[in-house]
Short mmCIF file of C-alpha atoms in Angstrom, two decimals:
data_model
loop_
_atom_site.label_atom_id
_atom_site.label_comp_id
_atom_site.label_asym_id
_atom_site.label_seq_id
_atom_site.Cartn_x
_atom_site.Cartn_y
_atom_site.Cartn_z
CA UNK O 99 6.04 -3.62 11.04
CA UNK O 100 8.71 -1.37 9.07
CA UNK O 101 8.21 1.80 8.18
CA UNK O 102 10.36 4.23 6.23
CA UNK O 103 10.29 7.18 8.58
CA UNK O 104 11.62 10.71 6.99
CA UNK O 105 10.50 13.20 9.45
CA UNK O 106 12.93 11.48 11.92
CA UNK O 107 15.33 9.98 9.04
CA UNK O 108 15.51 7.10 10.06
CA UNK O 109 14.26 3.29 9.27
CA UNK O 110 11.77 1.80 12.08
CA UNK O 111 10.42 -1.45 13.64
CA UNK O 112 6.81 -0.68 15.95
CA UNK O 113 5.37 -2.57 17.78
CA UNK O 114 2.96 -3.80 15.63
CA UNK O 115 0.70 -4.34 19.43
CA UNK O 116 0.27 -0.91 19.63
CA UNK O 117 -2.08 0.87 17.63
CA UNK O 118 -0.68 4.54 18.79
CA UNK O 119 3.12 5.10 18.24
CA UNK O 120 4.86 7.57 20.71
CA UNK O 121 8.64 6.95 20.52
CA UNK O 122 9.53 9.98 22.75
CA UNK O 123 7.19 8.82 25.74
CA UNK O 124 7.22 5.24 25.09
CA UNK O 125 10.74 4.16 24.18
CA UNK O 126 9.92 0.65 23.64
CA UNK O 127 7.65 0.99 20.96
CA UNK O 128 10.44 0.56 18.59
CA UNK O 129 12.00 -2.86 18.43
CA UNK O 130 15.03 -1.46 15.78
CA UNK O 131 15.69 1.41 14.07
CA UNK O 132 18.20 2.21 11.37
CA UNK O 133 19.56 5.65 10.06
CA UNK O 134 23.41 6.05 8.37
CA UNK O 135 24.22 9.41 9.99
CA UNK O 136 27.11 9.07 12.31
CA UNK O 137 27.76 5.62 11.82
CA UNK O 138 31.43 4.95 10.71
CA UNK O 139 30.18 2.02 9.08
CA UNK O 140 28.57 4.22 6.01
CA UNK O 141 30.82 7.25 6.45
CA UNK O 142 32.17 6.87 2.97
CA UNK O 143 28.57 7.29 0.87
CA UNK O 144 28.31 10.75 2.75
CA UNK O 145 25.11 10.74 4.51
CA UNK O 146 24.87 13.55 5.26
CA UNK O 147 24.44 13.90 1.72
CA UNK O 148 22.64 11.51 0.29
CA UNK O 149 20.20 10.31 3.59
CA UNK O 150 17.70 12.36 2.42
CA UNK O 151 14.35 11.39 2.72
CA UNK O 152 14.41 8.00 2.78
CA UNK O 153 12.40 6.40 0.15
CA UNK O 154 12.71 2.79 0.72
CA UNK O 155 12.67 -0.38 3.44
CA UNK O 156 11.69 -3.93 2.85
CA UNK O 157 13.14 -7.35 4.47
CA UNK O 158 14.50 -9.86 2.33
CA UNK O 159 16.27 -13.23 3.51
CA UNK O 160 20.07 -13.82 2.18
CA UNK O 161 22.03 -17.51 2.96
CA UNK O 162 20.28 -17.45 6.03
CA UNK O 163 20.38 -13.85 7.22
CA UNK O 164 18.35 -10.83 7.70
CA UNK O 165 18.24 -8.35 5.79
CA UNK O 166 16.52 -4.71 5.05
CA UNK O 167 17.06 -2.83 2.65
CA UNK O 168 16.61 0.47 1.80
CA UNK O 169 17.64 3.88 -0.50
CA UNK O 170 16.72 7.78 0.50
CA UNK O 171 16.31 10.26 -2.81
CA UNK O 172 19.33 12.23 -2.39
CA UNK O 173 21.79 9.11 -3.13
CA UNK O 174 21.60 6.65 -0.94
CA UNK O 175 21.32 2.32 -1.14
CA UNK O 176 22.26 -0.37 1.23
CA UNK O 177 21.46 -3.49 2.67
CA UNK O 178 21.71 -3.27 6.04
CA UNK O 179 21.94 -6.69 8.15
CA UNK O 180 19.27 -6.94 11.09
CA UNK O 181 20.21 -6.47 14.14
CA UNK O 182 23.51 -5.58 14.00
CA UNK O 183 23.19 -2.78 11.01
CA UNK O 184 26.25 -3.90 10.04
CA UNK O 185 27.10 -3.27 6.21
CA UNK O 186 26.14 -6.27 3.62
CA UNK O 187 26.97 -3.30 0.70
CA UNK O 188 26.10 0.62 -0.24
CA UNK O 189 26.64 3.16 -2.90
CA UNK O 190 26.20 6.94 -3.35
CA UNK O 191 24.55 7.47 -5.93
CA UNK O 192 25.26 11.31 -7.13
CA UNK O 193 24.92 11.89 -3.29
CA UNK O 194 24.05 15.69 -2.29
CA UNK O 195 20.92 16.11 -4.77
CA UNK O 196 17.81 13.84 -6.44
CA UNK O 197 19.61 13.17 -9.92
CA UNK O 198 19.38 9.52 -9.60
CA UNK O 199 16.66 9.40 -6.88
CA UNK O 200 17.15 5.78 -5.41
CA UNK O 201 13.57 4.65 -4.96
CA UNK O 202 13.67 0.33 -4.02
CA UNK O 203 16.64 -1.67 -3.45
CA UNK O 204 16.43 -5.86 -4.63
CA UNK O 205 18.74 -8.23 -3.44
CA UNK O 206 19.31 -11.21 -6.10
CA UNK O 207 20.05 -15.41 -4.78
CA UNK O 208 23.65 -14.29 -6.26
CA UNK O 209 24.07 -11.32 -3.67
CA UNK O 210 24.14 -9.09 -6.23
CA UNK O 211 21.90 -5.88 -5.79
CA UNK O 212 19.66 -3.76 -7.89
CA UNK O 213 18.65 -0.28 -7.62
CA UNK O 214 15.80 1.72 -8.86
CA UNK O 215 16.81 5.09 -9.89
CA UNK O 216 12.84 6.71 -10.50
CA UNK O 217 14.61 10.62 -11.54
CA UNK O 218 17.50 9.14 -13.53
CA UNK O 219 15.45 6.64 -15.27
CA UNK O 220 17.66 3.42 -14.97
CA UNK O 221 17.36 0.15 -13.18
CA UNK O 222 21.21 -0.47 -12.06
CA UNK O 223 22.57 -3.82 -11.04
CA UNK O 224 25.44 -3.88 -8.45
CA UNK O 225 28.06 -6.47 -8.44
CA UNK O 226 27.69 -6.21 -5.01
CA UNK O 227 28.22 -9.94 -4.33
CA UNK O 228 32.17 -9.05 -4.66
CA UNK O 229 32.32 -6.65 -1.40
CA UNK O 230 30.10 -3.99 0.88
CA UNK O 231 31.76 -0.92 -1.41
CA UNK O 232 31.45 -2.70 -4.95
CA UNK O 233 30.37 -0.31 -7.62
CA UNK O 234 30.17 -1.76 -10.59
CA UNK O 235 27.44 -2.14 -12.19
CA UNK O 236 24.77 -2.86 -15.20
CA UNK O 237 22.29 -0.93 -16.17
CA UNK O 238 19.30 -0.21 -18.32
CA UNK O 239 17.08 2.53 -18.86
CA UNK O 240 13.79 3.10 -17.15
CA UNK O 241 11.65 5.72 -16.99
CA UNK O 242 10.36 6.64 -13.68
CA UNK O 243 12.35 4.05 -12.38
CA UNK O 244 9.71 3.11 -8.88
CA UNK O 245 9.92 -0.12 -7.66
CA UNK O 246 11.81 -3.75 -7.74
CA UNK O 247 11.13 -7.66 -6.80
CA UNK O 248 13.98 -10.79 -7.69
CA UNK O 249 11.04 -13.41 -8.63
CA UNK O 250 12.95 -16.46 -8.11
CA UNK O 251 10.49 -19.24 -10.45
CA UNK O 252 10.86 -17.40 -13.57
CA UNK O 253 14.46 -15.93 -12.18
CA UNK O 254 13.54 -12.32 -13.73
CA UNK O 255 13.90 -9.43 -12.38
CA UNK O 256 10.46 -7.32 -11.98
CA UNK O 257 10.37 -3.34 -12.27
CA UNK O 258 7.96 -0.88 -12.28
CA UNK O 259 8.46 2.66 -13.95
CA UNK O 260 5.50 5.19 -14.89
CA UNK O 261 4.18 3.34 -17.83
CA UNK O 262 5.34 -0.07 -18.11
CA UNK O 263 5.93 -3.37 -15.93
CA UNK O 264 8.74 -4.76 -17.75
CA UNK O 265 11.23 -7.90 -16.68
CA UNK O 266 15.08 -8.14 -16.93
CA UNK O 267 16.77 -11.48 -17.65
CA UNK O 268 20.32 -10.92 -15.18
CA UNK O 269 22.79 -12.60 -17.34
CA UNK O 270 26.87 -12.25 -17.59
CA UNK O 271 28.59 -12.76 -13.67
CA UNK O 272 28.48 -12.58 -10.44
CA UNK O 273 31.03 -9.96 -11.00
CA UNK O 274 30.07 -8.64 -14.22
CA UNK O 275 26.78 -9.06 -14.66
CA UNK O 276 24.13 -7.94 -17.42
CA UNK O 277 20.78 -6.53 -17.82
CA UNK O 278 18.97 -7.42 -20.59
CA UNK O 279 14.59 -6.40 -21.00
CA UNK O 280 12.78 -10.01 -21.49
CA UNK O 281 9.08 -8.64 -21.29
CA UNK O 282 6.87 -5.28 -20.50
CA UNK O 283 3.22 -4.43 -20.49
CA UNK O 284 1.74 -1.38 -20.07
CA UNK O 285 0.52 -0.28 -16.64
CA UNK O 286 -3.43 0.80 -16.56
CA UNK O 287 -4.23 4.03 -17.84
CA UNK O 288 -5.26 6.16 -14.94
CA UNK O 289 -6.05 10.15 -15.67
CA UNK O 290 -6.53 11.08 -19.62
CA UNK O 291 -3.51 13.07 -20.76
CA UNK O 292 -0.77 11.73 -17.75
CA UNK O 293 1.39 9.11 -17.25
CA UNK O 294 0.21 6.18 -14.47
CA UNK O 295 3.20 6.69 -12.65
CA UNK O 296 3.95 3.43 -11.30
CA UNK O 297 4.91 3.14 -8.09
CA UNK O 298 5.23 0.17 -5.21
CA UNK O 299 6.04 -2.88 -6.45
CA UNK O 300 5.79 -5.70 -4.02
CA UNK O 301 4.58 -9.39 -4.01
CA UNK O 302 0.88 -10.38 -3.19
CA UNK O 303 2.49 -12.83 0.14
CA UNK O 304 -1.14 -14.77 0.33
CA UNK O 305 -1.17 -15.37 -3.63
CA UNK O 306 1.41 -16.29 -5.37
CA UNK O 307 2.01 -15.57 -9.12
CA UNK O 308 0.69 -12.11 -8.44
CA UNK O 309 2.40 -8.67 -7.41
CA UNK O 310 0.81 -5.66 -6.16
CA UNK O 311 1.25 -2.37 -8.24
CA UNK O 312 -0.05 0.59 -6.71
CA UNK O 313 -0.27 4.11 -9.88
CA UNK O 314 -1.27 7.21 -9.26
CA UNK O 315 -4.25 6.42 -9.78
CA UNK O 316 -4.96 3.44 -7.80
CA UNK O 317 -3.77 -0.29 -6.63
CA UNK O 318 -3.87 -3.95 -8.26
CA UNK O 319 -2.82 -6.89 -8.64
CA UNK O 320 -1.01 -8.29 -11.53
CA UNK O 321 -1.59 -11.72 -12.19
CA UNK O 322 1.55 -12.99 -13.96
CA UNK O 323 0.50 -16.27 -15.90
CA UNK O 324 -3.19 -14.47 -16.90
CA UNK O 325 -0.83 -11.23 -17.79
CA UNK O 326 -3.36 -9.14 -16.79
CA UNK O 327 -4.18 -6.47 -14.19
CA UNK O 328 -6.92 -7.61 -11.63
CA UNK O 329 -8.62 -5.48 -9.18
CA UNK O 330 -10.45 -9.21 -7.64
CA UNK O 331 -8.78 -9.05 -4.16
CA UNK O 332 -10.76 -9.49 -0.89
CA UNK O 333 -10.90 -5.72 0.56
CA UNK O 334 -10.61 -3.87 -2.83
CA UNK O 335 -12.87 -1.13 -2.84
CA UNK O 336 -10.94 0.46 0.24
CA UNK O 337 -7.36 -0.45 -0.72
CA UNK O 338 -7.83 0.37 -4.25
CA UNK O 339 -7.28 4.44 -4.21
CA UNK O 340 -5.06 7.11 -5.43
CA UNK O 341 -1.70 7.90 -4.50
CA UNK O 342 -0.97 4.63 -2.25
CA UNK O 343 2.90 5.08 -1.66
CA UNK O 344 3.14 0.76 -0.37
CA UNK O 345 0.71 -1.71 0.07
CA UNK O 346 1.11 -5.38 0.81
CA UNK O 347 -0.44 -8.01 2.81
CA UNK O 348 0.64 -10.96 5.68
CA UNK O 349 -0.14 -14.13 4.36
CA UNK O 350 -1.01 -15.31 7.84
CA UNK O 351 -3.82 -13.12 8.74
CA UNK O 352 -4.99 -11.95 4.97
CA UNK O 353 -4.40 -8.24 6.46
CA UNK O 354 -2.96 -5.45 4.20
CA UNK O 355 -1.35 -2.35 5.03
CA UNK O 356 -1.08 0.68 2.73
CA UNK O 357 0.28 4.12 2.75
CA UNK O 358 -0.90 7.52 1.53
CA UNK O 359 -0.12 10.88 1.78
CA UNK O 360 -2.38 12.82 4.80
CA UNK O 361 -2.54 16.73 3.80
CA UNK O 362 -1.28 19.55 6.48
CA UNK O 363 1.86 17.83 7.19
CA UNK O 364 5.60 19.74 5.97
CA UNK O 365 5.48 17.27 2.82
CA UNK O 366 2.76 16.80 0.83
CA UNK O 367 4.35 13.28 0.26
CA UNK O 368 3.82 12.03 3.95
CA UNK O 369 1.98 10.74 6.68
CA UNK O 370 1.46 10.00 10.06
CA UNK O 371 -0.67 7.19 9.77
CA UNK O 372 -0.55 3.73 8.18
CA UNK O 373 -4.12 1.91 7.23
CA UNK O 374 -4.66 -1.38 7.88
CA UNK O 375 -7.53 -3.42 5.63
CA UNK O 376 -9.40 -6.74 6.69
CA UNK O 377 -10.44 -5.81 9.31
CA UNK O 378 -10.57 -2.20 8.53
CA UNK O 379 -7.85 -0.04 11.11
CA UNK O 380 -5.03 2.20 11.37
CA UNK O 381 -1.65 3.26 13.05
CA UNK O 382 -0.68 6.80 14.14
CA UNK O 383 2.83 7.64 14.31
CA UNK O 384 3.09 10.66 16.54
CA UNK O 385 4.63 13.42 14.84
CA UNK O 386 5.80 11.21 11.90
CA UNK O 387 6.92 11.40 8.49
CA UNK O 388 5.43 8.21 6.79
CA UNK O 389 6.80 7.28 3.35
CA UNK O 390 6.00 3.35 3.28
CA UNK O 391 5.05 0.84 5.74
CA UNK O 392 5.35 -3.05 5.38
CA UNK O 393 4.92 -5.77 7.79
CA UNK O 394 8.06 -7.71 8.70
CA UNK O 395 8.15 -10.66 6.58
CA UNK O 396 11.70 -11.91 6.18
CA UNK O 397 11.64 -14.27 2.99
#
């Protein structure tokens, strides 16, 4: 299980065989962890300022290697080699404040890296293939940019914002990439008079051609071929609820994990629990401040 854990400012890979995680008393539950704080390989990104409220963690395979992609709300964005922690690429986007609020990242087949900046209303595509400190980028405007997913079958970059789900065509060269909006669809209407509040975007592992989409109001799957948002997936009655920060399924078991905020914690968006669906269950992290949780499934 891969966690974006804000209370301890770490990315954690935890043992899924344990339902009660207490790293202090049982360190063995932590299979792997990452924090750039005190790591010389990330010193130029000023993690003391930029690594505040880690907001994304997801695992990807690229050219035979496994990487963890991560962002933090005060400007940090990086692609981290697993398990060495070596830096493939990283950037500090307005470090020290949430002016841009990097909220998700994605690596493309050519090695470049896209970053969604929610407060900055931008999707940026960095020429990360040029090296770990590459700073050149192309950008496209997207209000409330929150999630990203590279669609290899259609060769487009999906992105979710406050009000819409969009795709971008990637052009130019590896050194000078470009982004051009190709398609957009409005998100399902939530509370009348309020933005739908698009949040998480992730492929449905057990059903290619669909995307998990979360909004302030509920959880949907987007059927790409049919161009329609649906809630016809197994377990929808428990999974589809408001304020879900992350959702994803394991194609081998069909189990779905999700995170929703828990009252009474230091921050209103934190939780100590990861919900499991089909069958229903729960993981708990002692003294946690979990934002997102995903199955550790390199692809």
